[in-house]
């Protein structure tokens, strides 16, 4: 188990290193002039050259990349002409808009996105796994047909439609809930959950549909295996067969999909955050793309990639708890 975890950790570090190479090449080596983007359209060639020297963009590409890595590991200094700005590790650069460290901008928005993603994940797992399991156990019946129809509707309905309907019904018409605003968990846990209930529901309804279909298919496949028939032949109770063996065998693909979805959402559920006015990483990314704030876009991209890699690492370890045979391969 320990050796397996160390091997997966080593693989994750290699993937993260390759990710930095790909992201740096995509944003800084591709055609375009980062110095001109940072300076703005009104800058003359002399001012653009000053920005290029300040950002060390006139250095060889390999040197620029090594400075980028140095910032991630040990921090980095940026000269503004008259003063030197220090960016602590992990440094993703300074925003072109206000010279604020990108990690500081991401850190300010992270609690909002984490609250949205983790809360929605709990809901979509409860709804999706529960619905999928019930559909598998009621295969061929009316219950399965109804649940399959609901999952199809959930899959086909975009989150902005679901979110808009929830706002109109529960906030505008019934007035049971306030229009969502983010309240930090540390200030008021009740208001934090109350204001995030609709964003969680909108996101969970969309995501739970595919989890329901995946759980149903995996459970049916596991129930058809020989060892399940053997348990039933020996008179093991059906509840034990389902909860201890069939559901356990169906979990690995659900864990893998959860890791991927959760990691991606830490890059910002842009539509959901924009629709409900939540100041998360998704909103920051949309604004940064609009004003071409390259370091912030790079930071969000790298952060999302790192979140996916870490989530998959955790998922790989959880695999071994669900199925010990994984650690032996």
PDB file of N, CA, C and O in Angstrom, residues 60-114:
ATOM      1  N   UNK A  60      16.439  34.282 -22.824  1.00  0.00           N
ATOM      2  CA  UNK A  60      16.135  33.050 -23.575  1.00  0.00           C
ATOM      3  C   UNK A  60      14.959  32.309 -22.955  1.00  0.00           C
ATOM      4  O   UNK A  60      14.708  32.396 -21.746  1.00  0.00           O
ATOM      5  N   UNK A  61      14.254  31.548 -23.791  1.00  0.00           N
ATOM      6  CA  UNK A  61      13.029  30.878 -23.332  1.00  0.00           C
ATOM      7  C   UNK A  61      13.280  29.940 -22.166  1.00  0.00           C
ATOM      8  O   UNK A  61      12.493  29.879 -21.206  1.00  0.00           O
ATOM      9  N   UNK A  62      14.405  29.191 -22.248  1.00  0.00           N
ATOM     10  CA  UNK A  62      14.704  28.254 -21.166  1.00  0.00           C
ATOM     11  C   UNK A  62      14.922  29.004 -19.851  1.00  0.00           C
ATOM     12  O   UNK A  62      14.444  28.585 -18.791  1.00  0.00           O
ATOM     13  N   UNK A  63      15.614  30.152 -19.927  1.00  0.00           N
ATOM     14  CA  UNK A  63      15.840  30.956 -18.719  1.00  0.00           C
ATOM     15  C   UNK A  63      14.521  31.474 -18.165  1.00  0.00           C
ATOM     16  O   UNK A  63      14.280  31.458 -16.944  1.00  0.00           O
ATOM     17  N   UNK A  64      13.635  31.925 -19.066  1.00  0.00           N
ATOM     18  CA  UNK A  64      12.321  32.398 -18.613  1.00  0.00           C
ATOM     19  C   UNK A  64      11.556  31.287 -17.895  1.00  0.00           C
ATOM     20  O   UNK A  64      10.944  31.512 -16.838  1.00  0.00           O
ATOM     21  N   UNK A  65      11.595  30.073 -18.471  1.00  0.00           N
ATOM     22  CA  UNK A  65      10.863  28.961 -17.853  1.00  0.00           C
ATOM     23  C   UNK A  65      11.455  28.594 -16.494  1.00  0.00           C
ATOM     24  O   UNK A  65      10.720  28.318 -15.539  1.00  0.00           O
ATOM     25  N   UNK A  66      12.807  28.632 -16.417  1.00  0.00           N
ATOM     26  CA  UNK A  66      13.438  28.312 -15.131  1.00  0.00           C
ATOM     27  C   UNK A  66      13.081  29.354 -14.073  1.00  0.00           C
ATOM     28  O   UNK A  66      12.888  29.023 -12.900  1.00  0.00           O
ATOM     29  N   UNK A  67      12.998  30.622 -14.486  1.00  0.00           N
ATOM     30  CA  UNK A  67      12.554  31.663 -13.544  1.00  0.00           C
ATOM     31  C   UNK A  67      11.114  31.406 -13.094  1.00  0.00           C
ATOM     32  O   UNK A  67      10.755  31.620 -11.933  1.00  0.00           O
ATOM     33  N   UNK A  68      10.298  30.937 -14.036  1.00  0.00           N
ATOM     34  CA  UNK A  68       8.896  30.607 -13.714  1.00  0.00           C
ATOM     35  C   UNK A  68       8.844  29.477 -12.679  1.00  0.00           C
ATOM     36  O   UNK A  68       8.102  29.560 -11.682  1.00  0.00           O
ATOM     37  N   UNK A  69       9.674  28.440 -12.896  1.00  0.00           N
ATOM     38  CA  UNK A  69       9.731  27.335 -11.933  1.00  0.00           C
ATOM     39  C   UNK A  69      10.276  27.797 -10.589  1.00  0.00           C
ATOM     40  O   UNK A  69       9.803  27.385  -9.530  1.00  0.00           O
ATOM     41  N   UNK A  70      11.291  28.678 -10.651  1.00  0.00           N
ATOM     42  CA  UNK A  70      11.864  29.204  -9.407  1.00  0.00           C
ATOM     43  C   UNK A  70      10.793  29.925  -8.592  1.00  0.00           C
ATOM     44  O   UNK A  70      10.722  29.798  -7.360  1.00  0.00           O
ATOM     45  N   UNK A  71       9.943  30.677  -9.291  1.00  0.00           N
ATOM     46  CA  UNK A  71       8.857  31.367  -8.595  1.00  0.00           C
ATOM     47  C   UNK A  71       7.914  30.397  -7.914  1.00  0.00           C
ATOM     48  O   UNK A  71       7.459  30.634  -6.785  1.00  0.00           O
ATOM     49  N   UNK A  72       7.633  29.271  -8.585  1.00  0.00           N
ATOM     50  CA  UNK A  72       6.730  28.291  -7.992  1.00  0.00           C
ATOM     51  C   UNK A  72       7.325  27.638  -6.754  1.00  0.00           C
ATOM     52  O   UNK A  72       6.619  27.340  -5.790  1.00  0.00           O
ATOM     53  N   UNK A  73       8.640  27.427  -6.778  1.00  0.00           N
ATOM     54  CA  UNK A  73       9.280  26.668  -5.691  1.00  0.00           C
ATOM     55  C   UNK A  73       9.798  27.575  -4.578  1.00  0.00           C
ATOM     56  O   UNK A  73       9.635  27.271  -3.390  1.00  0.00           O
ATOM     57  N   UNK A  74      10.434  28.702  -4.966  1.00  0.00           N
ATOM     58  CA  UNK A  74      11.124  29.518  -3.961  1.00  0.00           C
ATOM     59  C   UNK A  74      10.692  30.974  -3.937  1.00  0.00           C
ATOM     60  O   UNK A  74      11.253  31.772  -3.182  1.00  0.00           O
ATOM     61  N   UNK A  75       9.743  31.363  -4.773  1.00  0.00           N
ATOM     62  CA  UNK A  75       9.351  32.766  -4.826  1.00  0.00           C
ATOM     63  C   UNK A  75      10.201  33.522  -5.840  1.00  0.00           C
ATOM     64  O   UNK A  75      11.185  32.999  -6.377  1.00  0.00           O
ATOM     65  N   UNK A  76       9.850  34.790  -6.062  1.00  0.00           N
ATOM     66  CA  UNK A  76      10.519  35.532  -7.130  1.00  0.00           C
ATOM     67  C   UNK A  76      10.379  37.023  -6.875  1.00  0.00           C
ATOM     68  O   UNK A  76       9.399  37.468  -6.268  1.00  0.00           O
ATOM     69  N   UNK A  77      11.368  37.799  -7.355  1.00  0.00           N
ATOM     70  CA  UNK A  77      11.329  39.255  -7.249  1.00  0.00           C
ATOM     71  C   UNK A  77      11.002  39.859  -8.603  1.00  0.00           C
ATOM     72  O   UNK A  77      11.524  39.423  -9.635  1.00  0.00           O
ATOM     73  N   UNK A  78      10.164  40.879  -8.607  1.00  0.00           N
ATOM     74  CA  UNK A  78       9.816  41.594  -9.834  1.00  0.00           C
ATOM     75  C   UNK A  78      10.174  43.065  -9.649  1.00  0.00           C
ATOM     76  O   UNK A  78       9.785  43.674  -8.650  1.00  0.00           O
ATOM     77  N   UNK A  79      10.890  43.610 -10.629  1.00  0.00           N
ATOM     78  CA  UNK A  79      11.262  45.017 -10.567  1.00  0.00           C
ATOM     79  C   UNK A  79      10.185  45.859 -11.234  1.00  0.00           C
ATOM     80  O   UNK A  79       9.720  45.546 -12.336  1.00  0.00           O
ATOM     81  N   UNK A  80       9.773  46.952 -10.556  1.00  0.00           N
ATOM     82  CA  UNK A  80       8.792  47.862 -11.141  1.00  0.00           C
ATOM     83  C   UNK A  80       9.454  49.130 -11.662  1.00  0.00           C
ATOM     84  O   UNK A  80       8.781  50.105 -11.947  1.00  0.00           O
ATOM     85  N   UNK A  81      10.775  49.123 -11.764  1.00  0.00           N
ATOM     86  CA  UNK A  81      11.514  50.304 -12.223  1.00  0.00           C
ATOM     87  C   UNK A  81      12.173  51.008 -11.067  1.00  0.00           C
ATOM     88  O   UNK A  81      13.385  51.228 -11.066  1.00  0.00           O
ATOM     89  N   UNK A  82      11.408  51.360 -10.046  1.00  0.00           N
ATOM     90  CA  UNK A  82      11.975  52.067  -8.882  1.00  0.00           C
ATOM     91  C   UNK A  82      11.978  51.184  -7.641  1.00  0.00           C
ATOM     92  O   UNK A  82      12.744  51.426  -6.718  1.00  0.00           O
ATOM     93  N   UNK A  83      11.111  50.189  -7.590  1.00  0.00           N
ATOM     94  CA  UNK A  83      11.051  49.310  -6.420  1.00  0.00           C
ATOM     95  C   UNK A  83      11.063  47.851  -6.891  1.00  0.00           C
ATOM     96  O   UNK A  83      10.880  47.556  -8.071  1.00  0.00           O
ATOM     97  N   UNK A  84      11.287  46.953  -5.930  1.00  0.00           N
ATOM     98  CA  UNK A  84      11.277  45.520  -6.212  1.00  0.00           C
ATOM     99  C   UNK A  84      10.125  44.895  -5.432  1.00  0.00           C
ATOM    100  O   UNK A  84      10.012  45.066  -4.221  1.00  0.00           O
ATOM    101  N   UNK A  85       9.253  44.194  -6.168  1.00  0.00           N
ATOM    102  CA  UNK A  85       8.114  43.524  -5.544  1.00  0.00           C
ATOM    103  C   UNK A  85       8.461  42.057  -5.369  1.00  0.00           C
ATOM    104  O   UNK A  85       8.856  41.381  -6.325  1.00  0.00           O
ATOM    105  N   UNK A  86       8.319  41.553  -4.138  1.00  0.00           N
ATOM    106  CA  UNK A  86       8.611  40.143  -3.880  1.00  0.00           C
ATOM    107  C   UNK A  86       7.316  39.344  -3.907  1.00  0.00           C
ATOM    108  O   UNK A  86       6.307  39.736  -3.318  1.00  0.00           O
ATOM    109  N   UNK A  87       7.367  38.210  -4.600  1.00  0.00           N
ATOM    110  CA  UNK A  87       6.203  37.323  -4.698  1.00  0.00           C
ATOM    111  C   UNK A  87       6.580  36.007  -4.028  1.00  0.00           C
ATOM    112  O   UNK A  87       7.495  35.302  -4.484  1.00  0.00           O
ATOM    113  N   UNK A  88       5.882  35.674  -2.940  1.00  0.00           N
ATOM    114  CA  UNK A  88       6.205  34.454  -2.193  1.00  0.00           C
ATOM    115  C   UNK A  88       5.822  33.201  -2.980  1.00  0.00           C
ATOM    116  O   UNK A  88       4.912  33.218  -3.806  1.00  0.00           O
ATOM    117  N   UNK A  89       6.528  32.096  -2.685  1.00  0.00           N
ATOM    118  CA  UNK A  89       6.218  30.811  -3.301  1.00  0.00           C
ATOM    119  C   UNK A  89       4.899  30.273  -2.754  1.00  0.00           C
ATOM    120  O   UNK A  89       4.590  30.473  -1.576  1.00  0.00           O
ATOM    121  N   UNK A  90       4.116  29.608  -3.546  1.00  0.00           N
ATOM    122  CA  UNK A  90       4.269  29.389  -4.998  1.00  0.00           C
ATOM    123  C   UNK A  90       3.842  30.621  -5.778  1.00  0.00           C
ATOM    124  O   UNK A  90       2.661  30.996  -5.726  1.00  0.00           O
ATOM    125  N   UNK A  91       4.797  31.232  -6.473  1.00  0.00           N
ATOM    126  CA  UNK A  91       4.519  32.482  -7.185  1.00  0.00           C
ATOM    127  C   UNK A  91       4.095  32.172  -8.625  1.00  0.00           C
ATOM    128  O   UNK A  91       4.839  31.526  -9.358  1.00  0.00           O
ATOM    129  N   UNK A  92       2.931  32.652  -9.006  1.00  0.00           N
ATOM    130  CA  UNK A  92       2.433  32.471 -10.374  1.00  0.00           C
ATOM    131  C   UNK A  92       2.526  33.763 -11.163  1.00  0.00           C
ATOM    132  O   UNK A  92       1.933  33.892 -12.234  1.00  0.00           O
ATOM    133  N   UNK A  93       3.269  34.739 -10.625  1.00  0.00           N
ATOM    134  CA  UNK A  93       3.419  36.023 -11.304  1.00  0.00           C
ATOM    135  C   UNK A  93       2.536  37.089 -10.687  1.00  0.00           C
ATOM    136  O   UNK A  93       1.834  36.852  -9.704  1.00  0.00           O
ATOM    137  N   UNK A  94       2.622  38.280 -11.271  1.00  0.00           N
ATOM    138  CA  UNK A  94       1.820  39.416 -10.803  1.00  0.00           C
ATOM    139  C   UNK A  94       0.762  39.761 -11.846  1.00  0.00           C
ATOM    140  O   UNK A  94       1.021  39.669 -13.055  1.00  0.00           O
ATOM    141  N   UNK A  95      -0.400  40.157 -11.377  1.00  0.00           N
ATOM    142  CA  UNK A  95      -1.466  40.539 -12.290  1.00  0.00           C
ATOM    143  C   UNK A  95      -1.041  41.753 -13.108  1.00  0.00           C
ATOM    144  O   UNK A  95      -0.462  42.703 -12.582  1.00  0.00           O
ATOM    145  N   UNK A  96      -1.337  41.738 -14.402  1.00  0.00           N
ATOM    146  CA  UNK A  96      -1.049  42.900 -15.245  1.00  0.00           C
ATOM    147  C   UNK A  96      -1.911  44.094 -14.858  1.00  0.00           C
ATOM    148  O   UNK A  96      -1.556  45.233 -15.129  1.00  0.00           O
ATOM    149  N   UNK A  97      -3.041  43.867 -14.236  1.00  0.00           N
ATOM    150  CA  UNK A  97      -3.994  44.938 -13.945  1.00  0.00           C
ATOM    151  C   UNK A  97      -3.615  45.749 -12.717  1.00  0.00           C
ATOM    152  O   UNK A  97      -3.730  46.967 -12.718  1.00  0.00           O
ATOM    153  N   UNK A  98      -3.163  45.077 -11.649  1.00  0.00           N
ATOM    154  CA  UNK A  98      -2.911  45.804 -10.407  1.00  0.00           C
ATOM    155  C   UNK A  98      -1.651  45.346  -9.681  1.00  0.00           C
ATOM    156  O   UNK A  98      -1.440  45.709  -8.517  1.00  0.00           O
ATOM    157  N   UNK A  99      -0.812  44.533 -10.354  1.00  0.00           N
ATOM    158  CA  UNK A  99       0.459  44.058  -9.785  1.00  0.00           C
ATOM    159  C   UNK A  99       0.280  43.255  -8.495  1.00  0.00           C
ATOM    160  O   UNK A  99       1.197  43.153  -7.687  1.00  0.00           O
ATOM    161  N   UNK A 100      -0.904  42.724  -8.271  1.00  0.00           N
ATOM    162  CA  UNK A 100      -1.143  41.866  -7.109  1.00  0.00           C
ATOM    163  C   UNK A 100      -0.694  40.443  -7.437  1.00  0.00           C
ATOM    164  O   UNK A 100      -0.934  39.965  -8.549  1.00  0.00           O
ATOM    165  N   UNK A 101      -0.009  39.744  -6.492  1.00  0.00           N
ATOM    166  CA  UNK A 101       0.369  38.350  -6.772  1.00  0.00           C
ATOM    167  C   UNK A 101      -0.852  37.507  -7.135  1.00  0.00           C
ATOM    168  O   UNK A 101      -1.907  37.603  -6.487  1.00  0.00           O
ATOM    169  N   UNK A 102      -0.689  36.681  -8.167  1.00  0.00           N
ATOM    170  CA  UNK A 102      -1.817  35.862  -8.635  1.00  0.00           C
ATOM    171  C   UNK A 102      -2.270  34.906  -7.542  1.00  0.00           C
ATOM    172  O   UNK A 102      -3.467  34.648  -7.379  1.00  0.00           O
ATOM    173  N   UNK A 103      -1.316  34.366  -6.775  1.00  0.00           N
ATOM    174  CA  UNK A 103      -1.699  33.432  -5.708  1.00  0.00           C
ATOM    175  C   UNK A 103      -2.581  34.119  -4.670  1.00  0.00           C
ATOM    176  O   UNK A 103      -3.478  33.492  -4.088  1.00  0.00           O
ATOM    177  N   UNK A 104      -2.350  35.423  -4.447  1.00  0.00           N
ATOM    178  CA  UNK A 104      -3.196  36.165  -3.497  1.00  0.00           C
ATOM    179  C   UNK A 104      -4.610  36.308  -4.055  1.00  0.00           C
ATOM    180  O   UNK A 104      -5.604  36.153  -3.309  1.00  0.00           O
ATOM    181  N   UNK A 105      -4.714  36.594  -5.366  1.00  0.00           N
ATOM    182  CA  UNK A 105      -6.042  36.707  -5.986  1.00  0.00           C
ATOM    183  C   UNK A 105      -6.787  35.381  -5.922  1.00  0.00           C
ATOM    184  O   UNK A 105      -7.983  35.333  -5.610  1.00  0.00           O
ATOM    185  N   UNK A 106      -6.062  34.283  -6.212  1.00  0.00           N
ATOM    186  CA  UNK A 106      -6.700  32.964  -6.165  1.00  0.00           C
ATOM    187  C   UNK A 106      -7.089  32.591  -4.736  1.00  0.00           C
ATOM    188  O   UNK A 106      -8.150  32.000  -4.508  1.00  0.00           O
ATOM    189  N   UNK A 107      -6.221  32.938  -3.784  1.00  0.00           N
ATOM    190  CA  UNK A 107      -6.507  32.620  -2.381  1.00  0.00           C
ATOM    191  C   UNK A 107      -7.761  33.324  -1.873  1.00  0.00           C
ATOM    192  O   UNK A 107      -8.536  32.761  -1.097  1.00  0.00           O
ATOM    193  N   UNK A 108      -7.973  34.576  -2.347  1.00  0.00           N
ATOM    194  CA  UNK A 108      -9.177  35.311  -1.936  1.00  0.00           C
ATOM    195  C   UNK A 108     -10.447  34.658  -2.477  1.00  0.00           C
ATOM    196  O   UNK A 108     -11.504  34.706  -1.833  1.00  0.00           O
ATOM    197  N   UNK A 109     -10.354  34.086  -3.698  1.00  0.00           N
ATOM    198  CA  UNK A 109     -11.547  33.508  -4.333  1.00  0.00           C
ATOM    199  C   UNK A 109     -11.746  32.027  -3.993  1.00  0.00           C
ATOM    200  O   UNK A 109     -12.846  31.496  -4.192  1.00  0.00           O
ATOM    201  N   UNK A 110     -10.688  31.372  -3.520  1.00  0.00           N
ATOM    202  CA  UNK A 110     -10.765  29.921  -3.317  1.00  0.00           C
ATOM    203  C   UNK A 110     -11.864  29.482  -2.343  1.00  0.00           C
ATOM    204  O   UNK A 110     -12.558  28.492  -2.606  1.00  0.00           O
ATOM    205  N   UNK A 111     -12.074  30.165  -1.198  1.00  0.00           N
ATOM    206  CA  UNK A 111     -13.131  29.706  -0.280  1.00  0.00           C
ATOM    207  C   UNK A 111     -14.509  29.643  -0.929  1.00  0.00           C
ATOM    208  O   UNK A 111     -15.298  28.742  -0.631  1.00  0.00           O
ATOM    209  N   UNK A 112     -14.794  30.594  -1.832  1.00  0.00           N
ATOM    210  CA  UNK A 112     -16.102  30.602  -2.496  1.00  0.00           C
ATOM    211  C   UNK A 112     -16.233  29.384  -3.411  1.00  0.00           C
ATOM    212  O   UNK A 112     -17.222  28.639  -3.361  1.00  0.00           O
ATOM    213  N   UNK A 113     -15.209  29.168  -4.242  1.00  0.00           N
ATOM    214  CA  UNK A 113     -15.260  28.043  -5.176  1.00  0.00           C
ATOM    215  C   UNK A 113     -15.230  26.709  -4.438  1.00  0.00           C
ATOM    216  O   UNK A 113     -15.939  25.767  -4.821  1.00  0.00           O
ATOM    217  N   UNK A 114     -14.424  26.628  -3.373  1.00  0.00           N
ATOM    218  CA  UNK A 114     -14.363  25.376  -2.605  1.00  0.00           C
ATOM    219  C   UNK A 114     -15.706  25.084  -1.941  1.00  0.00           C
ATOM    220  O   UNK A 114     -16.168  23.935  -1.921  1.00  0.00           O
TER     221      UNK A 114
END
